[in-house]
mmCIF file of C-alpha atoms in Angstrom:
data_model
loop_
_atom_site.group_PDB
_atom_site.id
_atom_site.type_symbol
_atom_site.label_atom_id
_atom_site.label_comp_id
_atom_site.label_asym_id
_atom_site.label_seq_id
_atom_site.Cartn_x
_atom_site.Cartn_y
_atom_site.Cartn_z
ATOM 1 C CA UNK A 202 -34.281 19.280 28.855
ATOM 2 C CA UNK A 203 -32.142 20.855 31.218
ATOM 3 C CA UNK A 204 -34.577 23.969 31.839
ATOM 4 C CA UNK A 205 -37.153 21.293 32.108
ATOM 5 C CA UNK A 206 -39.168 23.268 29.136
ATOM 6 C CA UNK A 207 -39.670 19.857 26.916
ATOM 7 C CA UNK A 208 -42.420 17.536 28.540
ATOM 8 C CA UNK A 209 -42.988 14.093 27.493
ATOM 9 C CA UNK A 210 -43.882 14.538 23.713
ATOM 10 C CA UNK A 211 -40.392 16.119 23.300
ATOM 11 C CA UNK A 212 -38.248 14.374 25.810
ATOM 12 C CA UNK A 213 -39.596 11.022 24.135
ATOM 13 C CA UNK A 214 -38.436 12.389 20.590
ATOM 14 C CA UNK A 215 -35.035 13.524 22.104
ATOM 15 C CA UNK A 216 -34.211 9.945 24.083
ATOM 16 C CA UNK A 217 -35.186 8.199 20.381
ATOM 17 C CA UNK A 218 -33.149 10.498 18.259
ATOM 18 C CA UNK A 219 -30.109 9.511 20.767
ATOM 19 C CA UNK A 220 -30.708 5.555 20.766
ATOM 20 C CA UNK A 221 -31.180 5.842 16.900
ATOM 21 C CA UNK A 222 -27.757 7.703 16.348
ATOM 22 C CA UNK A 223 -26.189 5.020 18.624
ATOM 23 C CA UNK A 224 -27.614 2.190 17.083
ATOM 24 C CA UNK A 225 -27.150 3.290 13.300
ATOM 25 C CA UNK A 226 -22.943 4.022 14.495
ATOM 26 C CA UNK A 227 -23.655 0.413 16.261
ATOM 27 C CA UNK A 228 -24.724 -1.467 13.082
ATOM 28 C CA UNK A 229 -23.529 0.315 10.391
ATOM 29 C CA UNK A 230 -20.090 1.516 9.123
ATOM 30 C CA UNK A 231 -21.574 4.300 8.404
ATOM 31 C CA UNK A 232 -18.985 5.968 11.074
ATOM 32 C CA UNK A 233 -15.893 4.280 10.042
ATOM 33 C CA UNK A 234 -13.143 5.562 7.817
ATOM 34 C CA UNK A 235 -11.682 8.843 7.851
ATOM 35 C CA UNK A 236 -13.309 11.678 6.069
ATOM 36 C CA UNK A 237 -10.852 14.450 5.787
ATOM 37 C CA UNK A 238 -7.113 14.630 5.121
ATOM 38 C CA UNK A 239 -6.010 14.937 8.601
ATOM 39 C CA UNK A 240 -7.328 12.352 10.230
ATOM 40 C CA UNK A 241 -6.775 9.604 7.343
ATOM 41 C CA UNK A 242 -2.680 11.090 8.073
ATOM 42 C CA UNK A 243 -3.797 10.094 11.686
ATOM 43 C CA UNK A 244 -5.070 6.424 10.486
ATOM 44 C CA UNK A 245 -1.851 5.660 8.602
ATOM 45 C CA UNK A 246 0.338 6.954 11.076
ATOM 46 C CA UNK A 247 -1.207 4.693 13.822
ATOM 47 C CA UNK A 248 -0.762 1.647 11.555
ATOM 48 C CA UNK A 249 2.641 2.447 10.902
ATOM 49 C CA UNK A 250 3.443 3.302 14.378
ATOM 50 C CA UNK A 251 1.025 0.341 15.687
ATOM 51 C CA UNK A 252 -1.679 2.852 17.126
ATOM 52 C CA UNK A 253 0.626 4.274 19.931
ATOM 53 C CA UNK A 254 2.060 7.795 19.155
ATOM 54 C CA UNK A 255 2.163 9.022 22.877
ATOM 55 C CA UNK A 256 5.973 9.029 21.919
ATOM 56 C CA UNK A 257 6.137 10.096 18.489
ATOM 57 C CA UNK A 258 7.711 13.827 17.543
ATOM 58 C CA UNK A 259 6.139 15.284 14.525
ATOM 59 C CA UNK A 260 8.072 17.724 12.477
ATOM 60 C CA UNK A 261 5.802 20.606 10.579
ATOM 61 C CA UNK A 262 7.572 21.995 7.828
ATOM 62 C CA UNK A 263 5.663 25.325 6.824
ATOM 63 C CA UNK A 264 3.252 26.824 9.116
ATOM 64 C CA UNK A 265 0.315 27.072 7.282
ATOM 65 C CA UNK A 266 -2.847 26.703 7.701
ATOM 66 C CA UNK A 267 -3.749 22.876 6.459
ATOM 67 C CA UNK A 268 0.060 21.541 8.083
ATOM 68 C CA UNK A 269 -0.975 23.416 10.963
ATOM 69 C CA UNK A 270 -4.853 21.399 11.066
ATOM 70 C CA UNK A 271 -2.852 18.004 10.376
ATOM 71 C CA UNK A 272 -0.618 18.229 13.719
ATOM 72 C CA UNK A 273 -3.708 19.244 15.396
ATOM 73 C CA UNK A 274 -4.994 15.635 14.275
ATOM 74 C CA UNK A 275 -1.746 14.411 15.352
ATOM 75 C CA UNK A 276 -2.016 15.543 18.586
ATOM 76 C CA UNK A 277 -5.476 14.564 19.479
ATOM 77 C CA UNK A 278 -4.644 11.698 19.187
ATOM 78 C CA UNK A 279 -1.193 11.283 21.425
ATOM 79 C CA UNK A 280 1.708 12.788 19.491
ATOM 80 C CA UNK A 281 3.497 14.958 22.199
ATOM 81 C CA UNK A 282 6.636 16.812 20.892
ATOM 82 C CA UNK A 283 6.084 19.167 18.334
ATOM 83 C CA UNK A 284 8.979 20.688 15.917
ATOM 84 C CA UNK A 285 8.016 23.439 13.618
ATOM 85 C CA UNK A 286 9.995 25.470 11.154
ATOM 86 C CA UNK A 287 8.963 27.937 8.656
ATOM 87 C CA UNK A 288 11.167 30.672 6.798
ATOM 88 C CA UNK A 289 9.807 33.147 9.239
ATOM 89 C CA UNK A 290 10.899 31.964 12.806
ATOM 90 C CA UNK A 291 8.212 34.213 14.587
ATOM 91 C CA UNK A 292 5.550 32.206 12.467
ATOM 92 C CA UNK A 293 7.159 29.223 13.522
ATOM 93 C CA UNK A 294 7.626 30.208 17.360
ATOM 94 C CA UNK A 295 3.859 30.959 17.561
ATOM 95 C CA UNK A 296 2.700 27.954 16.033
ATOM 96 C CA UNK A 297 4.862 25.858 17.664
ATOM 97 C CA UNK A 298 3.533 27.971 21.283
ATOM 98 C CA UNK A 299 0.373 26.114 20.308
ATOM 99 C CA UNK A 300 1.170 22.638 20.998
ATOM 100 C CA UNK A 301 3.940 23.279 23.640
ATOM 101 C CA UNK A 302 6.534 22.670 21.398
ATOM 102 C CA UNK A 303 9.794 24.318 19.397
ATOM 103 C CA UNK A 304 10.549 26.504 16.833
ATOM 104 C CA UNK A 305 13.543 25.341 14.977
ATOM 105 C CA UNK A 306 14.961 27.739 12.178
ATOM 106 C CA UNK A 307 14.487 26.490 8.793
ATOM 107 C CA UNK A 308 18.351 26.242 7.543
ATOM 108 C CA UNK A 309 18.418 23.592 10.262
ATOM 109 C CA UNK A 310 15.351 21.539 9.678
ATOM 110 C CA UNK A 311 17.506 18.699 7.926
ATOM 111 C CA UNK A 312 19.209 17.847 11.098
ATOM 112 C CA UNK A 313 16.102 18.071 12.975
ATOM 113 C CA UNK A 314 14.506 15.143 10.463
ATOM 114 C CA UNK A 315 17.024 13.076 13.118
ATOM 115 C CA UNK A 316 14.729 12.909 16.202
ATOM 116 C CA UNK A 317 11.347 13.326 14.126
ATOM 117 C CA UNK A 318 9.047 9.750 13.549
ATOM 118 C CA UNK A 319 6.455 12.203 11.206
ATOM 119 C CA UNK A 320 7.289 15.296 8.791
ATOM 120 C CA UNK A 321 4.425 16.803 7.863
ATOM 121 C CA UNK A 322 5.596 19.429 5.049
ATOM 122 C CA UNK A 323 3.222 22.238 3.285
ATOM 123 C CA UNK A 324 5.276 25.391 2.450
ATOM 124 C CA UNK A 325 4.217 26.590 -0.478
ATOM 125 C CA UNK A 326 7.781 26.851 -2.423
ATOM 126 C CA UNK A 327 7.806 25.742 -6.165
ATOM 127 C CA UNK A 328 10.727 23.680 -6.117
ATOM 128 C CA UNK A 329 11.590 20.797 -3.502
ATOM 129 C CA UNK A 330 12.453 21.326 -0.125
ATOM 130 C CA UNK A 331 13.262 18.409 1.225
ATOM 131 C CA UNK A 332 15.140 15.930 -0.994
ATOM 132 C CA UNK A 333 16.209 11.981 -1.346
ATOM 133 C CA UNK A 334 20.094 12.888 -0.085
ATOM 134 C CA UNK A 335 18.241 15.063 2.986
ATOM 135 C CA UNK A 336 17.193 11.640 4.243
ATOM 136 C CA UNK A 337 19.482 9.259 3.452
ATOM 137 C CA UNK A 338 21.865 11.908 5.548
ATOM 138 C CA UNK A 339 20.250 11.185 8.766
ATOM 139 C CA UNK A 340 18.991 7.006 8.637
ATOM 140 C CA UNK A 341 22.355 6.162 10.134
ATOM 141 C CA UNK A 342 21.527 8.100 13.057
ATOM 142 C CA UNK A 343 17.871 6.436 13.115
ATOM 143 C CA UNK A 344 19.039 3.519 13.679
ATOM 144 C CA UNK A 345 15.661 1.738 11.572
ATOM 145 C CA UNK A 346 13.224 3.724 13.089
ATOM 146 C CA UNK A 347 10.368 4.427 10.816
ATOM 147 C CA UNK A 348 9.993 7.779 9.460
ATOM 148 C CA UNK A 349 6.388 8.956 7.726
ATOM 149 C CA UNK A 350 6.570 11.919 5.756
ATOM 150 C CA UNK A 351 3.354 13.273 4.798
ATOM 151 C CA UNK A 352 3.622 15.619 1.285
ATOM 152 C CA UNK A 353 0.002 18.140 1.508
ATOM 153 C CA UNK A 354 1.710 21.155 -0.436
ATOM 154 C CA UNK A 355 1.046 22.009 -3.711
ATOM 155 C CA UNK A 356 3.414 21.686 -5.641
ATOM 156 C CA UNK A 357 4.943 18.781 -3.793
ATOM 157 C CA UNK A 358 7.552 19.856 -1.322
ATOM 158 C CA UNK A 359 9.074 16.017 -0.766
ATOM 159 C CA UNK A 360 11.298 14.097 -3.447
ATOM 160 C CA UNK A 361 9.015 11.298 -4.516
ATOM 161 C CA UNK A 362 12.537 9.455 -4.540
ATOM 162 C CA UNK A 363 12.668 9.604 -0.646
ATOM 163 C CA UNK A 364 10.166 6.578 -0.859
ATOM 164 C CA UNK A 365 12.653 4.118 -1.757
ATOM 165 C CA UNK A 366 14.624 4.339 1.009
ATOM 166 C CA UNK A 367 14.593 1.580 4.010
ATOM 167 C CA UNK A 368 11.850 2.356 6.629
ATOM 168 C CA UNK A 369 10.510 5.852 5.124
ATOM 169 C CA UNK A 370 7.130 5.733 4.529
ATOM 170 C CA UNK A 371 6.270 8.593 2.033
ATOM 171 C CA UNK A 372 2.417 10.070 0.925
ATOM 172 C CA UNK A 373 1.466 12.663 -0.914
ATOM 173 C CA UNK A 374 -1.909 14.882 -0.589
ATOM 174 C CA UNK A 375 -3.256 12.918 -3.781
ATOM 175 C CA UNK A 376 -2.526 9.407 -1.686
ATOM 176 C CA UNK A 377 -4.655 11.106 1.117
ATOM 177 C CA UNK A 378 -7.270 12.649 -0.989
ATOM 178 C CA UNK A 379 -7.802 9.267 -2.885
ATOM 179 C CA UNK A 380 -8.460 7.206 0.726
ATOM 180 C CA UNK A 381 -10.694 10.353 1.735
ATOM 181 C CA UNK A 382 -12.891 9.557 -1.411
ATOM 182 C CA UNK A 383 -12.663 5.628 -1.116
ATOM 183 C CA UNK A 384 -13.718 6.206 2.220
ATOM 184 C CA UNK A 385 -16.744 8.216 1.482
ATOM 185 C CA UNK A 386 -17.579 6.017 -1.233
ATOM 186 C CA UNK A 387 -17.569 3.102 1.550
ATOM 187 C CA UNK A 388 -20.090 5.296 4.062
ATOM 188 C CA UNK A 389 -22.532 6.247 1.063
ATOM 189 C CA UNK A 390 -23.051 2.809 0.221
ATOM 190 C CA UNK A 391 -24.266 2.422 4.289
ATOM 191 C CA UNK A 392 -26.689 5.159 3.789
ATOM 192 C CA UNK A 393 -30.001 2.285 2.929
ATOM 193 C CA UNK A 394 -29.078 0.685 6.324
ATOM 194 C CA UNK A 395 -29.377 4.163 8.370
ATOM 195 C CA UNK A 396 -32.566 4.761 6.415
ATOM 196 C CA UNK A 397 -34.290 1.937 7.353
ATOM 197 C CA UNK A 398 -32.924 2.116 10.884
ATOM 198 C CA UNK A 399 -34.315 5.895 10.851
ATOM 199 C CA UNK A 400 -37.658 4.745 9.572
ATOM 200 C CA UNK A 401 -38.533 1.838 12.064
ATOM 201 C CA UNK A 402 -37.459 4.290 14.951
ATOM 202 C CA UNK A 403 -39.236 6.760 13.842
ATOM 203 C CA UNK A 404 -42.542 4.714 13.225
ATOM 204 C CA UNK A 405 -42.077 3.429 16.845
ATOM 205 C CA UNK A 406 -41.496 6.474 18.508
ATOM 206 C CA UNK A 407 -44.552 8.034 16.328
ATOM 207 C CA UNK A 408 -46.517 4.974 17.572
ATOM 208 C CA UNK A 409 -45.955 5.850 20.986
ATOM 209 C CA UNK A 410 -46.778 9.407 20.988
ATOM 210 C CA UNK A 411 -49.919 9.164 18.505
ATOM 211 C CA UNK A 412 -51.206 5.474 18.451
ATOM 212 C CA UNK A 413 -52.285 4.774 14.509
ATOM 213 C CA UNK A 414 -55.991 3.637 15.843
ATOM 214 C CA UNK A 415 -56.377 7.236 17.580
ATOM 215 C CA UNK A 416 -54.579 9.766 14.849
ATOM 216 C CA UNK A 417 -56.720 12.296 12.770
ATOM 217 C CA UNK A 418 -54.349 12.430 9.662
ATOM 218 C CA UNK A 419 -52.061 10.079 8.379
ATOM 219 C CA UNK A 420 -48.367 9.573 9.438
ATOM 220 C CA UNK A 421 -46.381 11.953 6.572
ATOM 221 C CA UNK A 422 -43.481 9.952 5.599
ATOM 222 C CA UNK A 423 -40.094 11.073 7.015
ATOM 223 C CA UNK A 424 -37.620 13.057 4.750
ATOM 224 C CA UNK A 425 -35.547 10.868 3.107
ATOM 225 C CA UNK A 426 -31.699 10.607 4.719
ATOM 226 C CA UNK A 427 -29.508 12.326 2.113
ATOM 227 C CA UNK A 428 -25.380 12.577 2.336
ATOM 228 C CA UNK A 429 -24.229 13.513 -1.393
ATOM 229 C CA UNK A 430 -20.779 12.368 -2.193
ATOM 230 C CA UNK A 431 -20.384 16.072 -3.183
ATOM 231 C CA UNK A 432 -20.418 16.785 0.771
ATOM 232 C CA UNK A 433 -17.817 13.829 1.744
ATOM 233 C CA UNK A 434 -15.312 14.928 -0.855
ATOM 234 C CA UNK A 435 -15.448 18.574 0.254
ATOM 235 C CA UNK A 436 -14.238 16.803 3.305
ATOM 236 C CA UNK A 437 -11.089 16.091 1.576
ATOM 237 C CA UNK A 438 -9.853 19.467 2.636
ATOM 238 C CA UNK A 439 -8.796 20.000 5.437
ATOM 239 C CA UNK A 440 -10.493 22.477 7.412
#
């Protein structure tokens, strides 16, 4: 459109495709609920933190490569000071480059948990790394300020136990991966709605362009609108 190499015919098509793509995220839910890891650690975070975390420091523990995508999450959406620490500090000093924020060396991440609001931990170790006495440590110094500690390694890096405690707010990447699927279970169930939406735009844009009274073949019917659950739960992952 920009070169000005569509004409009508193909202009017409692209204005419909936009209006139907509006109005199917207009009357469906077909848009709503989040679809990967990441951003459902967004979506809780914002209800714990009542949607505003222009003022939030997150804490990545591990710099690889799916903590690394769930601070980028984070930080589209407001979070502003960014801790990292890894067991190699260069790793840590370039990731944390990335969002403007600090490297802090990894025998000193416990007193760091202090000024974080959200831990997100993936390092890869096979035993715990950050335990139920690591947290109670520092609450006195929180003064009730709500800390969410999101778990994504494999095995799990966070002491399940940490849960109980006053004002912690603890999920693992199972939690996540289980509202992932619920939510994808939620948008394939929308999928009639955007087919029959698709349809009637498509049979009025068709009617437009080739009036049924002056066509030489019949209309072929459109491909039918197919999003496999398969797809939304490879979502899951982050990417």
């Amino acid at each position: 459109q920009a070169a000005r190499l569509a004409g009508k015919v193909l202009n017409r098509v692209f204005q419909s495709a936009l209006q139907t793509a509006k109005e199917i995220r207009t009357r469906t839910a077909i848009g709503r609920g989040a679809t990967s890891v990441g951003s459902v650690a967004v979506e809780l975070a914002e209800r714990i933190f009542d949607s505003d975390l222009s003022r939030k420091t997150v804490l990545i523990l591990g710099a690889g490569k799916m903590g690394e995508a769930c601070v980028r999450h984070l930080a589209k959406r407001g979070a502003k000071t960014v801790l990292v620490s890894n067991r190699s500090f260069d790793r840590a000093q370039n990731l944390a480059s990335e969002f403007g924020g600090q490297a802090v060396p990894f025998e000193e991440f416990r007193q760091a948990l202090a000024a974080a609001d959200i831990v997100v931990s993936s390092t890869g170790s096979p035993e715990i790394v950050l335990r139920r006495d690591d947290v109670a440590a520092v609450l006195p110094q929180r003064r009730n300020r709500p800390l969410f500690l999101i778990d994504i390694a494999v095995p799990r890096d966070i002491d399940p136990a940490i849960q109980h405690l006053a004002n912690v707010f603890l999920y693992d990447i199972d939690d996540l991966q289980g509202i992932v699927l619920e939510n994808a279970r939620c948008r394939e169930q929308e999928l009639a709605r955007c087919r029959e939406i698709v349809a009637g735009r498509t049979a009025a844009v068709m009617e437009k362009i080739a009036p049924s009274g002056k066509r030489t073949c019949p209309l072929r019917p459109a491909a039918p609108l197919h999003w496999p659950l398969g797809y939304l739960e490879s979502q899951s992952q982050i990417a």
